[in-house]
Short mmCIF file of N, CA and C in Angstrom, two decimals:
data_model
loop_
_atom_site.label_atom_id
_atom_site.label_comp_id
_atom_site.label_asym_id
_atom_site.label_seq_id
_atom_site.Cartn_x
_atom_site.Cartn_y
_atom_site.Cartn_z
N UNK Y 1 49.78 36.91 -15.50
CA UNK Y 1 48.23 37.50 -15.15
C UNK Y 1 48.04 36.95 -13.89
N UNK Y 2 47.62 37.19 -12.78
CA UNK Y 2 47.52 36.94 -11.54
C UNK Y 2 45.92 35.85 -11.20
N UNK Y 3 46.23 35.61 -9.67
CA UNK Y 3 44.64 34.83 -9.52
C UNK Y 3 43.56 35.61 -9.66
N UNK Y 4 43.34 36.52 -9.19
CA UNK Y 4 42.49 37.65 -9.39
C UNK Y 4 41.86 37.82 -10.45
N UNK Y 5 43.17 38.28 -11.14
CA UNK Y 5 42.50 38.81 -13.12
C UNK Y 5 41.58 37.48 -13.58
N UNK Y 6 42.59 36.25 -13.25
CA UNK Y 6 42.06 35.20 -13.60
C UNK Y 6 40.75 34.62 -13.26
N UNK Y 7 40.62 34.67 -12.19
CA UNK Y 7 39.08 34.51 -11.53
C UNK Y 7 37.75 35.26 -11.65
N UNK Y 8 38.38 36.77 -11.87
CA UNK Y 8 38.13 37.26 -12.50
C UNK Y 8 37.54 37.66 -14.39
N UNK Y 9 38.17 37.01 -15.34
CA UNK Y 9 37.54 36.62 -16.17
C UNK Y 9 37.03 35.31 -16.13
N UNK Y 10 37.08 34.40 -15.60
CA UNK Y 10 36.08 33.41 -15.65
C UNK Y 10 34.87 33.23 -14.93
N UNK Y 11 34.98 34.13 -13.94
CA UNK Y 11 33.66 34.83 -13.83
C UNK Y 11 32.31 35.86 -14.68
N UNK Y 12 33.31 35.86 -15.70
CA UNK Y 12 32.81 37.40 -16.81
C UNK Y 12 32.66 36.15 -17.73
N UNK Y 13 33.38 34.87 -18.06
CA UNK Y 13 33.18 34.33 -19.06
C UNK Y 13 31.59 33.19 -18.65
N UNK Y 14 31.52 33.32 -17.50
CA UNK Y 14 30.26 32.07 -17.34
C UNK Y 14 28.75 33.06 -16.83
N UNK Y 15 29.69 34.37 -16.97
CA UNK Y 15 28.04 35.26 -16.38
C UNK Y 15 27.98 35.62 -18.46
N UNK Y 16 28.69 35.32 -19.04
CA UNK Y 16 28.62 36.29 -20.90
C UNK Y 16 27.75 34.99 -21.31
N UNK Y 17 28.33 33.50 -20.70
CA UNK Y 17 27.86 32.13 -21.24
C UNK Y 17 26.23 32.03 -21.09
N UNK Y 18 26.07 32.38 -19.67
CA UNK Y 18 24.64 32.57 -19.37
C UNK Y 18 23.69 33.42 -19.78
N UNK Y 19 24.21 34.69 -19.88
CA UNK Y 19 23.68 35.35 -21.10
C UNK Y 19 22.76 35.22 -22.23
N UNK Y 20 24.02 34.93 -22.79
CA UNK Y 20 23.48 34.21 -23.77
C UNK Y 20 22.85 32.97 -24.28
N UNK Y 21 22.55 31.55 -23.32
CA UNK Y 21 21.96 31.05 -23.47
C UNK Y 21 20.33 31.11 -23.16
N UNK Y 22 20.52 32.56 -21.83
CA UNK Y 22 19.08 33.46 -21.10
C UNK Y 22 18.50 33.74 -21.24
N UNK Y 23 18.93 34.92 -22.91
CA UNK Y 23 17.91 35.32 -23.66
C UNK Y 23 17.13 35.24 -24.58
N UNK Y 24 18.16 34.20 -25.42
CA UNK Y 24 17.33 32.96 -26.43
C UNK Y 24 15.73 32.68 -25.72
N UNK Y 25 16.11 32.36 -24.63
CA UNK Y 25 14.84 31.78 -23.68
C UNK Y 25 13.52 32.84 -23.15
N UNK Y 26 13.89 33.54 -23.16
CA UNK Y 26 13.51 34.79 -22.77
C UNK Y 26 12.56 35.57 -23.71
N UNK Y 27 13.64 35.70 -24.38
CA UNK Y 27 12.63 36.25 -25.86
C UNK Y 27 11.39 34.76 -26.27
N UNK Y 28 12.07 34.51 -26.32
CA UNK Y 28 10.90 32.92 -26.51
C UNK Y 28 10.04 32.84 -25.87
N UNK Y 29 10.15 32.83 -24.56
CA UNK Y 29 9.05 33.47 -24.03
C UNK Y 29 8.26 34.24 -23.81
N UNK Y 30 8.33 35.04 -23.82
CA UNK Y 30 7.62 36.04 -24.07
C UNK Y 30 7.01 36.02 -25.33
N UNK Y 31 7.47 35.87 -26.21
CA UNK Y 31 6.31 35.22 -27.67
C UNK Y 31 6.06 34.40 -27.31
N UNK Y 32 6.04 34.03 -27.11
CA UNK Y 32 4.69 32.62 -26.44
C UNK Y 32 3.62 33.20 -25.66
N UNK Y 33 3.61 34.08 -24.16
CA UNK Y 33 2.66 34.49 -24.00
C UNK Y 33 2.22 35.68 -24.49
N UNK Y 34 3.05 36.16 -25.94
CA UNK Y 34 2.24 37.09 -26.87
C UNK Y 34 0.66 36.46 -27.44
N UNK Y 35 1.70 35.13 -27.54
CA UNK Y 35 0.77 34.21 -28.75
C UNK Y 35 -0.44 33.86 -27.31
N UNK Y 36 -0.34 33.39 -26.26
CA UNK Y 36 -1.42 32.87 -24.88
C UNK Y 36 -2.15 34.19 -25.42
N UNK Y 37 -1.84 35.44 -25.06
CA UNK Y 37 -2.77 36.04 -24.84
C UNK Y 37 -3.77 36.52 -25.95
N UNK Y 38 -3.12 36.78 -27.22
CA UNK Y 38 -3.47 36.88 -29.01
C UNK Y 38 -5.19 35.27 -29.04
N UNK Y 39 -4.37 34.02 -28.33
CA UNK Y 39 -5.12 32.62 -28.19
C UNK Y 39 -6.57 33.08 -27.73
N UNK Y 40 -6.31 33.62 -25.58
CA UNK Y 40 -7.31 33.99 -25.28
C UNK Y 40 -8.19 34.85 -25.24
N UNK Y 41 -7.54 36.20 -25.89
CA UNK Y 41 -8.62 36.96 -26.70
C UNK Y 41 -9.14 37.05 -27.76
N UNK Y 42 -8.87 36.01 -28.31
CA UNK Y 42 -10.42 34.78 -30.35
C UNK Y 42 -10.79 34.23 -28.52
N UNK Y 43 -10.61 33.45 -28.00
CA UNK Y 43 -11.40 32.29 -27.06
C UNK Y 43 -11.97 33.21 -26.61
N UNK Y 44 -12.39 34.63 -26.13
CA UNK Y 44 -13.18 35.89 -25.56
C UNK Y 44 -14.02 36.06 -26.67
N UNK Y 45 -13.23 36.41 -27.75
CA UNK Y 45 -14.44 36.98 -28.35
C UNK Y 45 -15.36 35.83 -29.38
N UNK Y 46 -14.71 34.84 -29.33
CA UNK Y 46 -15.45 33.89 -29.81
C UNK Y 46 -16.72 33.14 -28.90
N UNK Y 47 -16.37 33.05 -27.58
CA UNK Y 47 -17.24 32.79 -26.46
C UNK Y 47 -18.08 33.76 -26.47
N UNK Y 48 -18.36 34.96 -26.63
CA UNK Y 48 -18.95 35.67 -26.23
C UNK Y 48 -20.05 36.22 -27.58
N UNK Y 49 -19.64 35.54 -29.00
CA UNK Y 49 -20.55 35.65 -30.20
C UNK Y 49 -21.37 34.31 -30.02
N UNK Y 50 -20.69 32.63 -29.72
CA UNK Y 50 -21.62 32.01 -29.01
C UNK Y 50 -23.02 32.68 -28.13
N UNK Y 51 -22.36 33.49 -27.35
CA UNK Y 51 -23.10 33.43 -26.19
C UNK Y 51 -24.37 34.00 -26.47
N UNK Y 52 -24.20 35.62 -27.05
CA UNK Y 52 -24.95 36.23 -27.69
C UNK Y 52 -26.09 35.88 -28.84
N UNK Y 53 -25.50 34.90 -29.60
CA UNK Y 53 -26.59 34.39 -30.54
C UNK Y 53 -27.30 33.34 -29.96
N UNK Y 54 -26.54 32.12 -28.89
CA UNK Y 54 -27.66 32.07 -27.71
C UNK Y 54 -29.17 32.75 -26.84
N UNK Y 55 -28.47 34.01 -26.92
CA UNK Y 55 -29.63 34.54 -26.43
C UNK Y 55 -30.54 35.53 -27.03
N UNK Y 56 -30.01 35.17 -28.23
CA UNK Y 56 -30.72 36.19 -29.38
C UNK Y 56 -31.85 34.86 -29.84
N UNK Y 57 -31.40 33.62 -30.10
CA UNK Y 57 -32.04 32.41 -29.93
C UNK Y 57 -33.50 32.57 -29.38
N UNK Y 58 -32.81 32.18 -27.84
CA UNK Y 58 -33.60 32.33 -26.54
C UNK Y 58 -34.78 33.11 -27.11
N UNK Y 59 -34.42 35.04 -27.39
CA UNK Y 59 -35.78 35.56 -27.37
C UNK Y 59 -36.71 35.52 -28.53
N UNK Y 60 -36.56 34.70 -30.17
CA UNK Y 60 -36.89 34.53 -30.59
C UNK Y 60 -37.54 33.18 -30.71
N UNK Y 61 -37.39 32.15 -29.66
CA UNK Y 61 -37.98 31.45 -29.54
C UNK Y 61 -39.64 31.15 -28.11
N UNK Y 62 -38.95 32.73 -27.63
CA UNK Y 62 -39.64 33.44 -26.57
C UNK Y 62 -40.95 34.08 -26.97
N UNK Y 63 -40.90 35.15 -28.61
CA UNK Y 63 -41.91 35.20 -28.64
C UNK Y 63 -42.12 34.55 -30.32
N UNK Y 64 -41.91 32.99 -30.26
CA UNK Y 64 -42.75 32.48 -31.62
C UNK Y 64 -44.15 32.24 -30.65
N UNK Y 65 -44.81 31.94 -32.14
CA UNK Y 65 -46.11 31.20 -32.02
C UNK Y 65 -46.39 30.61 -31.11
N UNK Y 66 -45.57 29.23 -31.04
CA UNK Y 66 -45.12 27.67 -30.66
C UNK Y 66 -45.15 27.71 -29.05
N UNK Y 67 -44.10 29.13 -28.43
CA UNK Y 67 -44.54 28.78 -27.59
C UNK Y 67 -45.16 29.81 -26.76
N UNK Y 68 -45.90 30.64 -27.69
CA UNK Y 68 -46.89 31.44 -26.53
C UNK Y 68 -48.26 30.41 -27.28
N UNK Y 69 -48.42 29.20 -27.98
CA UNK Y 69 -49.28 28.21 -27.43
C UNK Y 69 -49.03 26.94 -26.42
N UNK Y 70 -47.75 26.57 -25.98
CA UNK Y 70 -47.30 25.96 -25.25
C UNK Y 70 -47.25 27.15 -23.92
N UNK Y 71 -47.22 28.66 -23.93
CA UNK Y 71 -47.62 28.49 -22.73
C UNK Y 71 -49.22 28.77 -22.05
N UNK Y 72 -50.11 29.13 -23.56
CA UNK Y 72 -51.58 29.48 -22.22
C UNK Y 72 -51.90 27.91 -22.73
N UNK Y 73 -51.75 26.30 -23.13
CA UNK Y 73 -52.04 25.36 -22.91
C UNK Y 73 -51.72 25.12 -21.19
N UNK Y 74 -50.40 25.78 -20.46
CA UNK Y 74 -50.32 25.31 -19.51
C UNK Y 74 -51.20 26.29 -18.70
N UNK Y 75 -52.05 26.71 -19.00
CA UNK Y 75 -52.18 28.02 -17.76
C UNK Y 75 -54.42 27.83 -17.79
N UNK Y 76 -54.53 26.25 -18.46
CA UNK Y 76 -55.80 25.90 -18.39
C UNK Y 76 -56.05 24.73 -17.47
#
């Protein structure tokens, strides 16, 4: 085997080794990214529900008799 062939074989082995180690890490990285996206979507959904509930509570509070009485007492 010539020196060039040996260098070529060694180089191929190094590349194969790197790819075998890199591919699982890349798959893991992609899976973590997908999990992060799902978690972020869930948090966004929960935050929207919380905000909508606060808005509704504010609307109900502003329509209550107690808030009307407070409003009238301020104008006296």
